[in-house]
Amino acid sequence: MKIRGFRIELGEVENALRQLEGIQEAAVIVRKTHDGENALFAYLISKDIVQLQAVRRDLEEVLPAYMVPAYMMQIEQLPVTRNGKLDKRALPEIVAVSEKEYTAPKNELEAQLCTIFSEVLGVERVGTQDSFFELGGDSIKAIRIVSKLRSAGYHIAIKDIMQKYTVEAISYAAQKSALAEQYEQDEVSGIVPLTPIVREFASWNLPKPHHFNQDMLMEIELEEEKQLREVLDALTAHHDMLRSVYREGQLEIVKVSDSKAYELKVYDYSEEQAATELMEAACTDLHSSIHLEEGPLVKAAMFRTAAGNLLFLGIHHLVVDGVSWRILQEDISTAVRQVKEG
C-alpha cells in the first residue's frame, strides 16, 4: 500500500500496535479523508480505556511518522465476515472531534490558528485547548499548517506543531517567533539526511529511475517568459529540495549560485489545432530529459494556447509528493501575483 508516495505495510503497523501495553488486538485500514487524501485509520481493542495520545507517542518511538495512523478509535471488537476475515466495511467511521470543552480564542493569532486547524483537519469548530493529534493531525498536515502560518507572516517549525499539540501552545511559539528579529532563512545546501523514499529508491531497481516523476499543469496569468523565470527563481530559491541532485544513493542540495535549478522551455501552440497532442509530446520529452546526477530535477514549460497560457512542472518524485504540490501551487500563485503587481 502506498500513501503520499510512501510504501506502507499495514500488517507492520498492526504488529507495532499489538506490541503496546494494554492493546489486545488492532486493525489498520486505508480510507479517504475529508480532503480526498488516503490516510491510515486504526481500530484498537483493549480491556481498559485507551489514551490515544499516549498510543500515538509510543508508536512514534518505533515507527516513522508516515506510518503512524492519523485516526484512531477504541472499539469493543473487530467485525468479521462469515469467513472470519476482517469486515472493513463494518468498521465505524472515525470523525475527528475534540473531547475537550470548547475554549474560544483570546486573540487574533489564536483565532487564525483555529481557522487553519479547521481547514486543514476538516473539523467544523476548533478550540484553543484542542489537540492537533486528537483532531486527526499527522506530520503531513503539520507541513500544511506551517505553510499557511508562514503565508500569514508567522514562522514556526513543524516540530512545534508536533510537540506542542494545542492551538494555545502553538500560538505562543508562533508569537515568540514573530516578535523575534526579522526572519531570514539561510540558504540550505549539502547532503540531505536519508528519507524513507530515498532509502528505498535504489532498492527498487527501476528501469528508468530518472522517469520516476510527478507533474502538474495549471493556468498561469503571465505573458512573458521573463516573468515566469522570476516566479521559478523565487520558488527554487525558497524550496531548497528543488535544487537537489541524486548521486551515489544520496540527495544533495546544490547552492543557488552553483545550480541550474530548473529548465524552462516556451512553446507557442496558440494557432495549432492539435495543441493537446503537441503538449503531451512535449511533456513526455521533458520528463525523459531529467538527469538525476547532473540535474535539474525540475522541468518547466510555458504553453501558449488559444485558450490562454499554461504552466507545466515536472519534478522527480524524490523531492516532491502530493502534499508538496499543494504548497508549491500556493507559492506559485503568490509569486505570480507579486510579479504582476511589480
Short mmCIF file of C-alpha atoms in Angstrom, two decimals:
data_model
loop_
_atom_site.label_atom_id
_atom_site.label_comp_id
_atom_site.label_asym_id
_atom_site.label_seq_id
_atom_site.Cartn_x
_atom_site.Cartn_y
_atom_site.Cartn_z
CA MET A 1 0.00 0.00 0.00
CA LYS A 2 1.27 3.47 -0.88
CA ILE A 3 0.22 6.68 0.85
CA ARG A 4 1.67 10.01 -0.32
CA GLY A 5 4.49 8.20 -2.07
CA PHE A 6 5.47 6.04 0.90
CA ARG A 7 5.17 2.27 0.79
CA ILE A 8 3.38 1.07 3.92
CA GLU A 9 2.75 -2.47 5.15
CA LEU A 10 -0.48 -2.34 7.13
CA GLY A 11 0.49 -5.53 8.95
CA GLU A 12 3.65 -3.86 10.23
CA VAL A 13 1.62 -1.03 11.73
CA GLU A 14 -0.82 -3.52 13.28
CA ASN A 15 2.03 -5.53 14.82
CA ALA A 16 3.53 -2.37 16.30
CA LEU A 17 0.17 -1.55 17.88
CA ARG A 18 -0.22 -5.05 19.32
CA GLN A 19 3.19 -4.70 20.99
CA LEU A 20 1.99 -1.72 23.02
CA GLU A 21 0.97 -2.32 26.60
CA GLY A 22 -2.76 -2.86 27.01
CA ILE A 23 -3.55 -3.35 23.32
CA GLN A 24 -5.00 -6.81 22.74
CA GLU A 25 -5.85 -6.50 19.06
CA ALA A 26 -5.63 -3.90 16.31
CA ALA A 27 -6.73 -3.40 12.73
CA VAL A 28 -5.39 -0.75 10.36
CA ILE A 29 -7.08 0.20 7.11
CA VAL A 30 -6.79 2.93 4.48
CA ARG A 31 -9.67 5.33 3.93
CA LYS A 32 -10.24 8.68 2.26
CA THR A 33 -10.25 11.77 4.47
CA HIS A 34 -12.37 14.90 4.03
CA ASP A 35 -9.89 16.31 1.51
CA GLY A 36 -9.79 13.17 -0.62
CA GLU A 37 -6.38 12.01 0.61
CA ASN A 38 -5.69 8.43 1.68
CA ALA A 39 -4.92 8.07 5.39
CA LEU A 40 -4.37 5.31 7.94
CA PHE A 41 -7.25 4.51 10.30
CA ALA A 42 -6.54 2.30 13.33
CA TYR A 43 -9.07 0.39 15.44
CA LEU A 44 -7.94 -0.81 18.86
CA ILE A 45 -9.20 -3.48 21.24
CA SER A 46 -8.37 -3.21 24.95
CA LYS A 47 -9.89 -4.14 28.31
CA ASP A 48 -9.00 -0.69 29.61
CA ILE A 49 -9.72 2.78 28.32
CA VAL A 50 -7.05 3.62 25.76
CA GLN A 51 -5.33 7.00 25.89
CA LEU A 52 -4.97 7.61 22.17
CA GLN A 53 -2.42 10.38 22.56
CA ALA A 54 -0.19 8.02 24.58
CA VAL A 55 -0.59 5.34 21.90
CA ARG A 56 0.48 7.85 19.27
CA ARG A 57 3.57 8.86 21.25
CA ASP A 58 4.56 5.22 21.77
CA LEU A 59 4.13 4.44 18.07
CA GLU A 60 6.34 7.37 17.13
CA GLU A 61 9.14 5.70 19.08
CA VAL A 62 9.09 2.60 16.87
CA LEU A 63 7.65 3.72 13.52
CA PRO A 64 8.44 6.54 11.09
CA ALA A 65 5.94 9.41 11.23
CA TYR A 66 4.27 8.49 7.92
CA MET A 67 3.33 5.06 9.33
CA VAL A 68 1.58 6.40 12.43
CA PRO A 69 -2.22 6.31 11.84
CA ALA A 70 -3.79 9.75 11.62
CA TYR A 71 -7.10 8.44 13.00
CA MET A 72 -7.58 6.02 15.89
CA MET A 73 -10.59 4.63 17.73
CA GLN A 74 -11.12 2.14 20.52
CA ILE A 75 -13.90 -0.36 19.80
CA GLU A 76 -15.23 -3.40 21.67
CA GLN A 77 -14.45 -5.96 18.98
CA LEU A 78 -13.37 -6.19 15.36
CA PRO A 79 -16.21 -7.03 12.95
CA VAL A 80 -15.65 -10.14 10.84
CA THR A 81 -17.28 -11.65 7.77
CA ARG A 82 -18.82 -15.14 7.60
CA ASN A 83 -15.42 -16.38 6.51
CA GLY A 84 -13.82 -15.00 9.63
CA LYS A 85 -11.99 -12.17 7.86
CA LEU A 86 -11.96 -8.55 8.94
CA ASP A 87 -15.11 -6.81 7.69
CA LYS A 88 -13.64 -3.45 6.74
CA ARG A 89 -16.98 -2.03 5.65
CA ALA A 90 -18.43 -2.64 9.10
CA LEU A 91 -15.72 -0.66 10.87
CA PRO A 92 -17.19 2.59 12.20
CA GLU A 93 -16.28 5.91 10.64
CA ILE A 94 -13.81 7.88 12.71
CA VAL A 95 -14.82 11.51 12.91
CA ALA A 96 -12.22 13.92 14.22
CA VAL A 97 -13.83 15.63 17.20
CA SER A 98 -12.37 17.03 20.38
CA GLU A 99 -13.33 15.51 23.69
CA LYS A 100 -12.40 18.73 25.49
CA GLU A 101 -14.80 21.55 26.36
CA TYR A 102 -14.66 24.29 23.75
CA THR A 103 -12.35 27.17 24.64
CA ALA A 104 -12.69 30.24 22.44
CA PRO A 105 -9.61 32.03 21.06
CA LYS A 106 -8.40 35.02 23.09
CA ASN A 107 -6.61 36.93 20.34
CA GLU A 108 -6.28 37.28 16.58
CA LEU A 109 -3.45 34.75 16.25
CA GLU A 110 -5.35 32.05 18.16
CA ALA A 111 -8.43 32.75 16.03
CA GLN A 112 -6.33 32.44 12.87
CA LEU A 113 -4.81 29.18 14.10
CA CYS A 114 -8.24 27.75 14.92
CA THR A 115 -9.36 28.60 11.39
CA ILE A 116 -6.27 26.98 9.85
CA PHE A 117 -6.75 23.86 12.00
CA SER A 118 -10.37 23.69 10.89
CA GLU A 119 -9.45 23.98 7.19
CA VAL A 120 -6.56 21.50 7.24
CA LEU A 121 -8.07 18.94 9.61
CA GLY A 122 -11.65 19.17 8.32
CA VAL A 123 -13.14 19.93 11.74
CA GLU A 124 -16.04 22.37 11.98
CA ARG A 125 -15.07 24.06 15.26
CA VAL A 126 -11.65 24.10 16.92
CA GLY A 127 -10.90 25.48 20.39
CA THR A 128 -7.59 26.64 21.80
CA GLN A 129 -7.20 23.57 24.05
CA ASP A 130 -7.93 21.03 21.31
CA SER A 131 -5.14 18.63 20.43
CA PHE A 132 -3.73 18.55 16.91
CA PHE A 133 -3.49 14.75 17.05
CA GLU A 134 -6.93 14.12 18.52
CA LEU A 135 -8.36 16.02 15.56
CA GLY A 136 -6.62 13.72 13.07
CA GLY A 137 -3.34 15.58 12.64
CA ASP A 138 -0.19 13.98 11.30
CA SER A 139 3.20 15.12 10.04
CA ILE A 140 1.87 15.87 6.55
CA LYS A 141 -0.94 18.05 7.89
CA ALA A 142 1.61 19.79 10.14
CA ILE A 143 3.51 20.82 7.00
CA ARG A 144 0.35 22.36 5.55
CA ILE A 145 -0.35 24.26 8.77
CA VAL A 146 3.20 25.61 8.86
CA SER A 147 2.85 26.71 5.23
CA LYS A 148 -0.38 28.59 5.93
CA LEU A 149 1.12 30.21 9.03
CA ARG A 150 4.13 31.38 7.05
CA SER A 151 1.83 32.86 4.42
CA ALA A 152 0.21 34.80 7.26
CA GLY A 153 3.61 36.10 8.39
CA TYR A 154 4.35 33.71 11.27
CA HIS A 155 7.38 31.46 11.17
CA ILE A 156 7.22 28.25 13.15
CA ALA A 157 8.86 24.83 12.90
CA ILE A 158 7.00 21.62 12.13
CA LYS A 159 8.31 20.19 15.40
CA ASP A 160 6.42 22.92 17.27
CA ILE A 161 3.16 21.68 15.79
CA MET A 162 4.05 18.06 16.58
CA GLN A 163 5.29 18.69 20.13
CA LYS A 164 3.02 21.42 21.46
CA TYR A 165 -0.27 19.94 20.19
CA THR A 166 -2.74 22.67 21.23
CA VAL A 167 -3.66 25.90 19.48
CA GLU A 168 -2.78 27.86 22.61
CA ALA A 169 0.74 26.40 22.91
CA ILE A 170 1.42 26.65 19.18
CA SER A 171 0.15 30.23 19.23
CA TYR A 172 2.65 31.11 21.95
CA ALA A 173 5.52 29.61 19.93
CA ALA A 174 4.43 31.49 16.82
CA GLN A 175 4.11 34.72 18.80
CA LYS A 176 7.65 34.39 20.11
CA SER A 177 8.89 33.80 16.59
CA ALA A 178 7.02 36.82 15.24
CA LEU A 179 8.43 39.05 17.99
CA ALA A 180 11.99 37.91 17.31
CA GLU A 181 14.22 39.59 14.72
CA GLN A 182 13.08 39.64 11.11
CA TYR A 183 13.14 36.04 9.95
CA GLU A 184 15.70 35.28 7.28
CA GLN A 185 16.01 31.73 6.05
CA ASP A 186 19.64 30.80 5.44
CA GLU A 187 20.25 29.02 2.18
CA VAL A 188 20.47 25.27 2.68
CA SER A 189 22.94 23.12 0.75
CA GLY A 190 24.76 19.82 1.12
CA ILE A 191 23.83 16.17 1.69
CA VAL A 192 20.22 15.57 2.75
CA PRO A 193 19.63 13.11 5.64
CA LEU A 194 18.19 9.89 4.25
CA THR A 195 14.41 9.91 3.99
CA PRO A 196 12.38 6.68 3.62
CA ILE A 197 11.76 7.22 -0.09
CA VAL A 198 15.45 7.95 -0.79
CA ARG A 199 16.46 4.89 1.23
CA GLU A 200 14.11 2.65 -0.75
CA PHE A 201 14.62 4.25 -4.16
CA ALA A 202 17.87 2.45 -5.02
CA SER A 203 16.45 -0.95 -4.00
CA TRP A 204 13.54 -0.65 -6.43
CA ASN A 205 15.90 -1.06 -9.43
CA LEU A 206 13.64 0.98 -11.69
CA PRO A 207 14.40 0.52 -15.41
CA LYS A 208 14.23 4.31 -15.88
CA PRO A 209 14.96 5.86 -12.47
CA HIS A 210 15.11 9.35 -14.00
CA HIS A 211 11.49 8.94 -15.14
CA PHE A 212 10.05 8.50 -11.62
CA ASN A 213 8.32 11.87 -11.76
CA GLN A 214 5.16 13.75 -10.86
CA ASP A 215 3.77 16.68 -12.78
CA MET A 216 1.25 19.48 -12.73
CA LEU A 217 -0.42 21.60 -15.40
CA MET A 218 -2.06 24.86 -14.35
CA GLU A 219 -3.34 28.06 -15.92
CA ILE A 220 -0.96 30.95 -15.39
CA GLU A 221 -1.78 34.63 -15.85
CA LEU A 222 1.63 35.67 -17.14
CA GLU A 223 2.56 36.63 -20.68
CA GLU A 224 6.33 36.99 -20.62
CA GLU A 225 8.96 34.29 -20.19
CA LYS A 226 10.96 36.73 -18.04
CA GLN A 227 8.07 36.99 -15.58
CA LEU A 228 7.77 33.22 -15.30
CA ARG A 229 11.51 32.93 -14.68
CA GLU A 230 11.13 35.35 -11.77
CA VAL A 231 8.47 33.07 -10.30
CA LEU A 232 10.53 29.90 -10.78
CA ASP A 233 13.70 31.57 -9.46
CA ALA A 234 11.85 32.50 -6.27
CA LEU A 235 10.28 29.05 -5.99
CA THR A 236 13.56 27.12 -6.28
CA ALA A 237 15.41 29.55 -4.00
CA HIS A 238 12.74 29.18 -1.31
CA HIS A 239 12.26 25.39 -1.57
CA ASP A 240 15.81 24.08 -1.23
CA MET A 241 14.90 20.47 -2.08
CA LEU A 242 14.02 21.52 -5.63
CA ARG A 243 17.72 22.21 -6.21
CA SER A 244 18.68 18.62 -5.37
CA VAL A 245 20.64 16.11 -7.39
CA TYR A 246 20.85 12.36 -6.71
CA ARG A 247 24.37 10.95 -6.54
CA GLU A 248 25.61 7.63 -5.19
CA GLY A 249 22.41 6.89 -3.32
CA GLN A 250 22.12 10.31 -1.67
CA LEU A 251 20.29 13.54 -2.32
CA GLU A 252 22.44 16.64 -2.35
CA ILE A 253 21.08 20.19 -2.34
CA VAL A 254 23.12 22.48 -4.57
CA LYS A 255 23.70 26.15 -3.78
CA VAL A 256 21.64 28.65 -5.75
CA SER A 257 24.81 30.18 -7.20
CA ASP A 258 26.13 26.80 -8.36
CA SER A 259 22.99 25.26 -9.75
CA LYS A 260 20.70 25.40 -12.70
CA ALA A 261 17.68 24.76 -10.52
CA TYR A 262 15.21 24.23 -13.36
CA GLU A 263 14.91 24.11 -17.12
CA LEU A 264 12.21 26.22 -18.77
CA LYS A 265 11.01 25.89 -22.35
CA VAL A 266 8.36 28.01 -24.05
CA TYR A 267 6.05 26.54 -26.70
CA ASP A 268 3.65 28.56 -28.82
CA TYR A 269 0.68 26.39 -29.80
CA SER A 270 -1.80 29.27 -29.96
CA GLU A 271 -2.61 28.57 -33.61
CA GLU A 272 -2.29 24.79 -33.51
CA GLN A 273 -5.42 22.64 -33.75
CA ALA A 274 -3.57 19.66 -32.25
CA ALA A 275 -2.32 21.67 -29.27
CA THR A 276 -3.26 18.97 -26.73
CA GLU A 277 -1.30 16.25 -28.54
CA LEU A 278 1.68 18.56 -29.00
CA MET A 279 1.68 19.45 -25.30
CA GLU A 280 1.55 15.78 -24.30
CA ALA A 281 4.55 15.02 -26.52
CA ALA A 282 6.49 17.98 -25.14
CA CYS A 283 5.74 16.95 -21.54
CA THR A 284 6.94 13.40 -22.25
CA ASP A 285 10.19 14.77 -23.66
CA LEU A 286 10.68 16.97 -20.61
CA HIS A 287 10.10 14.05 -18.24
CA SER A 288 12.63 11.87 -20.04
CA SER A 289 15.25 14.62 -20.04
CA ILE A 290 15.62 14.76 -16.24
CA HIS A 291 19.19 13.86 -15.22
CA LEU A 292 19.49 12.59 -11.64
CA GLU A 293 23.21 13.21 -11.14
CA GLU A 294 23.61 16.48 -13.00
CA GLY A 295 20.14 17.92 -12.52
CA PRO A 296 17.95 19.79 -12.67
CA LEU A 297 15.19 17.63 -11.20
CA VAL A 298 12.67 20.33 -12.13
CA LYS A 299 11.48 20.73 -15.72
CA ALA A 300 9.10 23.55 -16.65
CA ALA A 301 7.28 24.68 -19.74
CA MET A 302 5.05 27.58 -20.68
CA PHE A 303 2.46 26.58 -23.26
CA ARG A 304 0.83 29.41 -25.18
CA THR A 305 -2.58 28.18 -26.38
CA ALA A 306 -5.67 29.76 -27.89
CA ALA A 307 -7.40 29.39 -24.51
CA GLY A 308 -4.59 31.01 -22.54
CA ASN A 309 -1.17 30.26 -21.11
CA LEU A 310 -0.41 27.09 -19.15
CA LEU A 311 2.46 26.21 -16.84
CA PHE A 312 3.76 22.64 -16.80
CA LEU A 313 6.00 21.46 -13.97
CA GLY A 314 7.59 18.01 -13.98
CA ILE A 315 9.55 17.17 -10.84
CA HIS A 316 11.29 13.97 -9.77
CA HIS A 317 9.38 12.14 -7.03
CA LEU A 318 12.46 12.10 -4.79
CA VAL A 319 11.87 15.77 -3.99
CA VAL A 320 8.11 16.19 -4.27
CA ASP A 321 4.91 14.44 -3.16
CA GLY A 322 1.17 15.08 -3.12
CA VAL A 323 1.27 17.49 -0.20
CA SER A 324 4.31 19.32 -1.56
CA TRP A 325 2.36 20.11 -4.72
CA ARG A 326 -0.30 21.93 -2.74
CA ILE A 327 2.33 24.09 -1.09
CA LEU A 328 4.06 24.73 -4.43
CA GLN A 329 0.77 25.72 -6.06
CA GLU A 330 0.06 28.20 -3.27
CA ASP A 331 3.57 29.65 -3.54
CA ILE A 332 3.36 29.89 -7.33
CA SER A 333 0.04 31.74 -7.10
CA THR A 334 1.52 34.13 -4.54
CA ALA A 335 4.65 34.71 -6.64
CA VAL A 336 2.61 35.31 -9.82
CA ARG A 337 0.50 37.89 -8.02
CA GLN A 338 3.61 39.65 -6.70
CA VAL A 339 5.30 39.65 -10.13
CA LYS A 340 2.18 41.12 -11.76
CA GLU A 341 2.00 43.82 -9.09
CA GLY A 342 5.67 44.65 -9.71
#
